[in-house]
Amino acid sequence: MSETLDAIFQRRAVKVFEPVGISEELREQVLNAARHAPSSFNLQPYNFYWVQSDAKKVTVAKLCLGQKPAETASALIVAVADLGSLSATLQDQLEWMHRSKFTEEKILDYERKAKIGRILFMPGPFGIFAAIKWAFFRLLNLRMVIGIPPLFRHDLFKWATKSTSLACQNLMIAVEALGMNTCPMEGFDGRRLLQYLGLSGRHHEIVMVIAIGKKSRDHNEPPQWRRPLDATVTVL
């Protein structure tokens, strides 16, 4: 079994951590693993907030409803779906393509797709543009097989959450492979945590908070149950 599979099968949601520090090198490694996850159109619609100072951890742990993993973690990672970053990401990738000497044809093709993306991903005031595009795609779908892109703001957040979750899984597997442990948490006061981070609910949504540290010496690893393959997988 490869080391990667070992990390996947050994990973558990650890509830109590030892008071150990996390090196800057490890922090960079796991965050690099996160940003190398696949994302739709390579738009990487997320940001990670690494909380490690004692005072800030105490505040964030309270906003995570005082859960034990949050209170004992060496660091907390707030994973945020970020719709406000899309334009800057498109521009950054375009500049990178120029610096990397991509052919003019490929750069023009990327610019064309970026323009289409901007049109598709623009809900407009009060979602008016989204409603018009939704009606257009529904009519088109009556005549041909076609997917409907995320049009309304709640659809865009759902789309961004998928990419953010993939990045979070990369991060947790990397942490396990490097000898540390994690606990993903969905229990938090999203509104207050956004305010604490100085973020706007219009463009940002917290997907999860990940506690990271070294599992307690008293940690008891119970057997893990998962549904069997034949109850989970359908082979067509």
mmCIF file of C-alpha atoms in Angstrom:
data_model
loop_
_atom_site.group_PDB
_atom_site.id
_atom_site.type_symbol
_atom_site.label_atom_id
_atom_site.label_comp_id
_atom_site.label_asym_id
_atom_site.label_seq_id
_atom_site.Cartn_x
_atom_site.Cartn_y
_atom_site.Cartn_z
ATOM 1 C CA MET A 1 0.000 0.000 0.000
ATOM 2 C CA SER A 2 1.405 3.398 -0.921
ATOM 3 C CA GLU A 3 2.091 6.110 1.648
ATOM 4 C CA THR A 4 -0.714 8.185 0.164
ATOM 5 C CA LEU A 5 -3.249 5.418 0.707
ATOM 6 C CA ASP A 6 -1.870 4.895 4.218
ATOM 7 C CA ALA A 7 -2.553 8.563 5.002
ATOM 8 C CA ILE A 8 -6.084 8.320 3.606
ATOM 9 C CA PHE A 9 -7.010 5.171 5.538
ATOM 10 C CA GLN A 10 -5.339 6.276 8.797
ATOM 11 C CA ARG A 11 -6.877 9.758 8.924
ATOM 12 C CA ARG A 12 -9.384 10.277 11.733
ATOM 13 C CA ALA A 13 -11.191 13.293 13.161
ATOM 14 C CA VAL A 14 -9.134 13.778 16.327
ATOM 15 C CA LYS A 15 -11.043 15.381 19.207
ATOM 16 C CA VAL A 16 -8.180 16.333 21.581
ATOM 17 C CA PHE A 17 -4.668 17.536 20.674
ATOM 18 C CA GLU A 18 -1.352 17.824 22.494
ATOM 19 C CA PRO A 19 0.057 21.356 23.050
ATOM 20 C CA VAL A 20 2.741 21.235 20.338
ATOM 21 C CA GLY A 21 3.898 23.870 17.875
ATOM 22 C CA ILE A 22 3.655 23.693 14.095
ATOM 23 C CA SER A 23 6.696 24.684 12.085
ATOM 24 C CA GLU A 24 6.517 27.231 9.308
ATOM 25 C CA GLU A 25 7.786 24.547 6.911
ATOM 26 C CA LEU A 26 4.916 22.170 7.735
ATOM 27 C CA ARG A 27 2.396 24.995 7.452
ATOM 28 C CA GLU A 28 3.685 25.855 3.986
ATOM 29 C CA GLN A 29 3.665 22.208 2.886
ATOM 30 C CA VAL A 30 0.044 21.541 3.846
ATOM 31 C CA LEU A 31 -1.236 24.815 2.414
ATOM 32 C CA ASN A 32 0.634 24.122 -0.819
ATOM 33 C CA ALA A 33 -1.056 20.709 -0.931
ATOM 34 C CA ALA A 34 -4.419 22.449 -0.519
ATOM 35 C CA ARG A 35 -3.902 24.886 -3.382
ATOM 36 C CA HIS A 36 -2.878 22.061 -5.726
ATOM 37 C CA ALA A 37 -6.339 20.508 -5.528
ATOM 38 C CA PRO A 38 -8.407 20.558 -8.722
ATOM 39 C CA SER A 39 -10.928 23.360 -9.112
ATOM 40 C CA SER A 40 -13.540 24.222 -11.690
ATOM 41 C CA PHE A 41 -11.980 26.259 -14.534
ATOM 42 C CA ASN A 42 -8.874 26.469 -12.280
ATOM 43 C CA LEU A 43 -10.538 29.457 -10.587
ATOM 44 C CA GLN A 44 -9.544 28.285 -7.082
ATOM 45 C CA PRO A 45 -12.504 30.113 -5.480
ATOM 46 C CA TYR A 46 -11.300 29.919 -1.880
ATOM 47 C CA ASN A 47 -9.032 31.379 0.755
ATOM 48 C CA PHE A 48 -7.563 29.836 3.892
ATOM 49 C CA TYR A 49 -7.109 31.729 7.156
ATOM 50 C CA TRP A 50 -4.450 30.121 9.369
ATOM 51 C CA VAL A 51 -5.119 31.021 13.005
ATOM 52 C CA GLN A 52 -2.186 30.255 15.305
ATOM 53 C CA SER A 53 -1.757 33.074 17.840
ATOM 54 C CA ASP A 54 -3.084 32.041 21.257
ATOM 55 C CA ALA A 55 -5.426 35.028 21.578
ATOM 56 C CA LYS A 56 -6.954 34.586 18.122
ATOM 57 C CA LYS A 57 -7.310 30.825 18.611
ATOM 58 C CA VAL A 58 -9.285 31.424 21.812
ATOM 59 C CA THR A 59 -11.658 33.765 19.965
ATOM 60 C CA VAL A 60 -12.114 31.469 16.972
ATOM 61 C CA ALA A 61 -12.580 28.437 19.239
ATOM 62 C CA LYS A 62 -15.433 30.264 20.993
ATOM 63 C CA LEU A 63 -16.995 30.962 17.601
ATOM 64 C CA CYS A 64 -16.628 27.229 16.910
ATOM 65 C CA LEU A 65 -19.021 26.702 19.818
ATOM 66 C CA GLY A 66 -16.229 25.778 22.242
ATOM 67 C CA GLN A 67 -15.613 22.386 20.649
ATOM 68 C CA LYS A 68 -12.709 20.468 22.200
ATOM 69 C CA PRO A 69 -10.768 20.075 18.923
ATOM 70 C CA ALA A 70 -10.920 23.862 18.420
ATOM 71 C CA GLU A 71 -9.867 24.605 21.998
ATOM 72 C CA THR A 72 -6.856 22.218 22.008
ATOM 73 C CA ALA A 73 -5.621 22.571 18.383
ATOM 74 C CA SER A 74 -2.177 23.961 17.628
ATOM 75 C CA ALA A 75 -3.745 25.952 14.796
ATOM 76 C CA LEU A 76 -7.154 26.479 13.244
ATOM 77 C CA ILE A 77 -7.707 26.782 9.512
ATOM 78 C CA VAL A 78 -10.808 28.611 8.344
ATOM 79 C CA ALA A 79 -11.654 27.516 4.789
ATOM 80 C CA VAL A 80 -13.647 30.204 2.982
ATOM 81 C CA ALA A 81 -15.425 30.002 -0.370
ATOM 82 C CA ASP A 82 -14.564 33.328 -2.005
ATOM 83 C CA LEU A 83 -16.587 34.639 -4.946
ATOM 84 C CA GLY A 84 -14.842 37.994 -4.765
ATOM 85 C CA SER A 85 -11.529 36.525 -5.887
ATOM 86 C CA LEU A 86 -12.615 35.323 -9.331
ATOM 87 C CA SER A 87 -11.676 38.384 -11.412
ATOM 88 C CA ALA A 88 -8.252 38.701 -9.770
ATOM 89 C CA THR A 89 -7.587 34.978 -10.275
ATOM 90 C CA LEU A 90 -8.441 35.213 -13.969
ATOM 91 C CA GLN A 91 -6.099 38.187 -14.364
ATOM 92 C CA ASP A 92 -3.285 36.517 -12.396
ATOM 93 C CA GLN A 93 -3.482 33.389 -14.547
ATOM 94 C CA LEU A 94 -3.429 35.466 -17.723
ATOM 95 C CA GLU A 95 -0.284 37.294 -16.541
ATOM 96 C CA TRP A 96 1.305 33.962 -15.615
ATOM 97 C CA MET A 97 0.595 32.617 -19.127
ATOM 98 C CA HIS A 98 2.341 35.655 -20.640
ATOM 99 C CA ARG A 99 5.377 35.205 -18.360
ATOM 100 C CA SER A 100 5.473 31.475 -19.121
ATOM 101 C CA LYS A 101 5.624 32.156 -22.877
ATOM 102 C CA PHE A 102 2.374 30.441 -23.814
ATOM 103 C CA THR A 103 1.537 30.728 -27.505
ATOM 104 C CA GLU A 104 -0.585 33.674 -28.562
ATOM 105 C CA GLU A 105 -3.261 31.220 -29.690
ATOM 106 C CA LYS A 106 -3.567 29.657 -26.222
ATOM 107 C CA ILE A 107 -3.597 33.057 -24.518
ATOM 108 C CA LEU A 108 -6.377 34.300 -26.821
ATOM 109 C CA ASP A 109 -8.322 31.091 -26.199
ATOM 110 C CA TYR A 110 -8.009 31.601 -22.434
ATOM 111 C CA GLU A 111 -9.121 35.241 -22.745
ATOM 112 C CA ARG A 112 -12.168 34.126 -24.749
ATOM 113 C CA LYS A 113 -13.118 31.538 -22.131
ATOM 114 C CA ALA A 114 -12.543 34.066 -19.344
ATOM 115 C CA LYS A 115 -14.963 36.511 -20.990
ATOM 116 C CA ILE A 116 -17.584 33.777 -21.334
ATOM 117 C CA GLY A 117 -17.011 32.875 -17.675
ATOM 118 C CA ARG A 118 -17.536 36.475 -16.561
ATOM 119 C CA ILE A 119 -20.853 36.590 -18.430
ATOM 120 C CA LEU A 120 -22.026 33.238 -17.043
ATOM 121 C CA PHE A 121 -20.964 33.982 -13.453
ATOM 122 C CA MET A 122 -22.513 37.455 -13.205
ATOM 123 C CA PRO A 123 -25.884 37.298 -11.362
ATOM 124 C CA GLY A 124 -26.507 41.011 -11.873
ATOM 125 C CA PRO A 125 -28.486 43.343 -9.591
ATOM 126 C CA PHE A 126 -31.149 41.411 -7.635
ATOM 127 C CA GLY A 127 -30.236 38.327 -9.713
ATOM 128 C CA ILE A 128 -31.870 39.756 -12.858
ATOM 129 C CA PHE A 129 -29.145 38.560 -15.248
ATOM 130 C CA ALA A 130 -29.180 35.142 -13.575
ATOM 131 C CA ALA A 131 -32.938 34.805 -14.111
ATOM 132 C CA ILE A 132 -32.627 35.717 -17.801
ATOM 133 C CA LYS A 133 -29.753 33.258 -18.304
ATOM 134 C CA TRP A 134 -31.629 30.543 -16.399
ATOM 135 C CA ALA A 135 -34.649 30.918 -18.738
ATOM 136 C CA PHE A 136 -32.345 30.831 -21.773
ATOM 137 C CA PHE A 137 -30.575 27.648 -20.660
ATOM 138 C CA ARG A 138 -33.855 25.950 -19.731
ATOM 139 C CA LEU A 139 -35.255 26.639 -23.189
ATOM 140 C CA LEU A 140 -32.038 25.425 -24.789
ATOM 141 C CA ASN A 141 -32.177 22.285 -22.649
ATOM 142 C CA LEU A 142 -35.536 21.386 -24.216
ATOM 143 C CA ARG A 143 -33.794 20.980 -27.572
ATOM 144 C CA MET A 144 -30.414 19.542 -26.627
ATOM 145 C CA VAL A 145 -28.394 17.961 -23.839
ATOM 146 C CA ILE A 146 -26.763 20.850 -22.017
ATOM 147 C CA GLY A 147 -25.633 21.597 -18.497
ATOM 148 C CA ILE A 148 -26.863 24.638 -16.612
ATOM 149 C CA PRO A 149 -23.972 26.581 -15.041
ATOM 150 C CA PRO A 150 -24.221 28.146 -11.553
ATOM 151 C CA LEU A 151 -26.198 31.324 -12.178
ATOM 152 C CA PHE A 152 -27.732 32.596 -8.939
ATOM 153 C CA ARG A 153 -25.590 33.586 -5.964
ATOM 154 C CA HIS A 154 -26.564 30.534 -3.921
ATOM 155 C CA ASP A 155 -25.604 28.325 -6.895
ATOM 156 C CA LEU A 156 -22.253 30.091 -7.144
ATOM 157 C CA PHE A 157 -21.578 29.462 -3.457
ATOM 158 C CA LYS A 158 -22.485 25.793 -3.934
ATOM 159 C CA TRP A 159 -20.070 25.653 -6.887
ATOM 160 C CA ALA A 160 -17.288 27.340 -4.894
ATOM 161 C CA THR A 161 -17.903 25.067 -1.902
ATOM 162 C CA LYS A 162 -17.162 21.990 -4.019
ATOM 163 C CA SER A 163 -13.724 23.299 -4.989
ATOM 164 C CA THR A 164 -13.048 24.472 -1.429
ATOM 165 C CA SER A 165 -13.894 21.013 -0.071
ATOM 166 C CA LEU A 166 -11.486 19.350 -2.503
ATOM 167 C CA ALA A 167 -8.733 21.680 -1.286
ATOM 168 C CA CYS A 168 -9.599 20.887 2.353
ATOM 169 C CA GLN A 169 -9.317 17.150 1.703
ATOM 170 C CA ASN A 170 -5.895 17.641 0.085
ATOM 171 C CA LEU A 171 -4.827 19.614 3.154
ATOM 172 C CA MET A 172 -6.014 16.988 5.647
ATOM 173 C CA ILE A 173 -4.334 14.124 3.802
ATOM 174 C CA ALA A 174 -1.088 16.119 3.645
ATOM 175 C CA VAL A 175 -1.256 16.799 7.396
ATOM 176 C CA GLU A 176 -1.725 13.078 8.089
ATOM 177 C CA ALA A 177 1.148 12.143 5.765
ATOM 178 C CA LEU A 178 3.416 14.593 7.629
ATOM 179 C CA GLY A 179 2.701 13.022 11.009
ATOM 180 C CA MET A 180 0.069 15.432 12.357
ATOM 181 C CA ASN A 181 -3.691 15.130 12.686
ATOM 182 C CA THR A 182 -6.851 17.111 11.921
ATOM 183 C CA CYS A 183 -10.510 17.475 12.750
ATOM 184 C CA PRO A 184 -12.837 19.166 10.228
ATOM 185 C CA MET A 185 -15.662 21.073 11.926
ATOM 186 C CA GLU A 186 -18.943 22.373 10.562
ATOM 187 C CA GLY A 187 -20.173 23.665 13.919
ATOM 188 C CA PHE A 188 -19.472 27.408 14.078
ATOM 189 C CA ASP A 189 -21.189 30.780 14.122
ATOM 190 C CA GLY A 190 -20.692 31.634 10.462
ATOM 191 C CA ARG A 191 -21.940 35.208 10.673
ATOM 192 C CA ARG A 192 -19.743 36.199 13.606
ATOM 193 C CA LEU A 193 -16.732 34.324 12.270
ATOM 194 C CA LEU A 194 -17.014 36.149 8.953
ATOM 195 C CA GLN A 195 -17.186 39.446 10.844
ATOM 196 C CA TYR A 196 -14.144 38.514 12.942
ATOM 197 C CA LEU A 197 -12.159 37.812 9.762
ATOM 198 C CA GLY A 198 -13.339 41.092 8.219
ATOM 199 C CA LEU A 199 -15.225 39.321 5.431
ATOM 200 C CA SER A 200 -18.555 40.005 3.747
ATOM 201 C CA GLY A 201 -21.359 37.485 3.462
ATOM 202 C CA ARG A 202 -22.002 38.823 -0.033
ATOM 203 C CA HIS A 203 -18.765 37.360 -1.381
ATOM 204 C CA HIS A 204 -17.659 34.866 1.279
ATOM 205 C CA GLU A 205 -19.006 31.758 2.943
ATOM 206 C CA ILE A 206 -17.178 29.620 5.510
ATOM 207 C CA VAL A 207 -17.125 26.002 4.363
ATOM 208 C CA MET A 208 -15.436 24.440 7.403
ATOM 209 C CA VAL A 209 -12.908 25.061 10.145
ATOM 210 C CA ILE A 210 -10.097 22.513 10.401
ATOM 211 C CA ALA A 211 -8.350 21.921 13.718
ATOM 212 C CA ILE A 212 -4.745 20.777 13.290
ATOM 213 C CA GLY A 213 -2.289 19.418 15.826
ATOM 214 C CA LYS A 214 -0.801 16.241 17.275
ATOM 215 C CA LYS A 215 -3.389 13.859 18.680
ATOM 216 C CA SER A 216 -3.456 13.444 22.454
ATOM 217 C CA ARG A 217 -1.456 10.596 23.977
ATOM 218 C CA ASP A 218 -4.722 9.456 25.532
ATOM 219 C CA HIS A 219 -6.437 9.342 22.152
ATOM 220 C CA ASN A 220 -8.186 6.009 21.747
ATOM 221 C CA GLU A 221 -8.513 4.988 18.089
ATOM 222 C CA PRO A 222 -11.862 3.187 17.794
ATOM 223 C CA PRO A 223 -12.503 0.873 14.850
ATOM 224 C CA GLN A 224 -13.771 2.764 11.812
ATOM 225 C CA TRP A 225 -16.985 1.749 10.076
ATOM 226 C CA ARG A 226 -17.822 2.632 6.496
ATOM 227 C CA ARG A 227 -20.604 1.316 4.301
ATOM 228 C CA PRO A 228 -19.400 -1.647 2.208
ATOM 229 C CA LEU A 229 -18.577 -1.034 -1.438
ATOM 230 C CA ASP A 230 -21.631 -2.870 -2.712
ATOM 231 C CA ALA A 231 -23.836 -0.488 -0.720
ATOM 232 C CA THR A 232 -21.950 2.569 -1.974
ATOM 233 C CA VAL A 233 -20.920 1.868 -5.563
ATOM 234 C CA THR A 234 -22.984 1.031 -8.615
ATOM 235 C CA VAL A 235 -21.006 -0.330 -11.565
ATOM 236 C CA LEU A 236 -22.827 0.250 -14.868
#
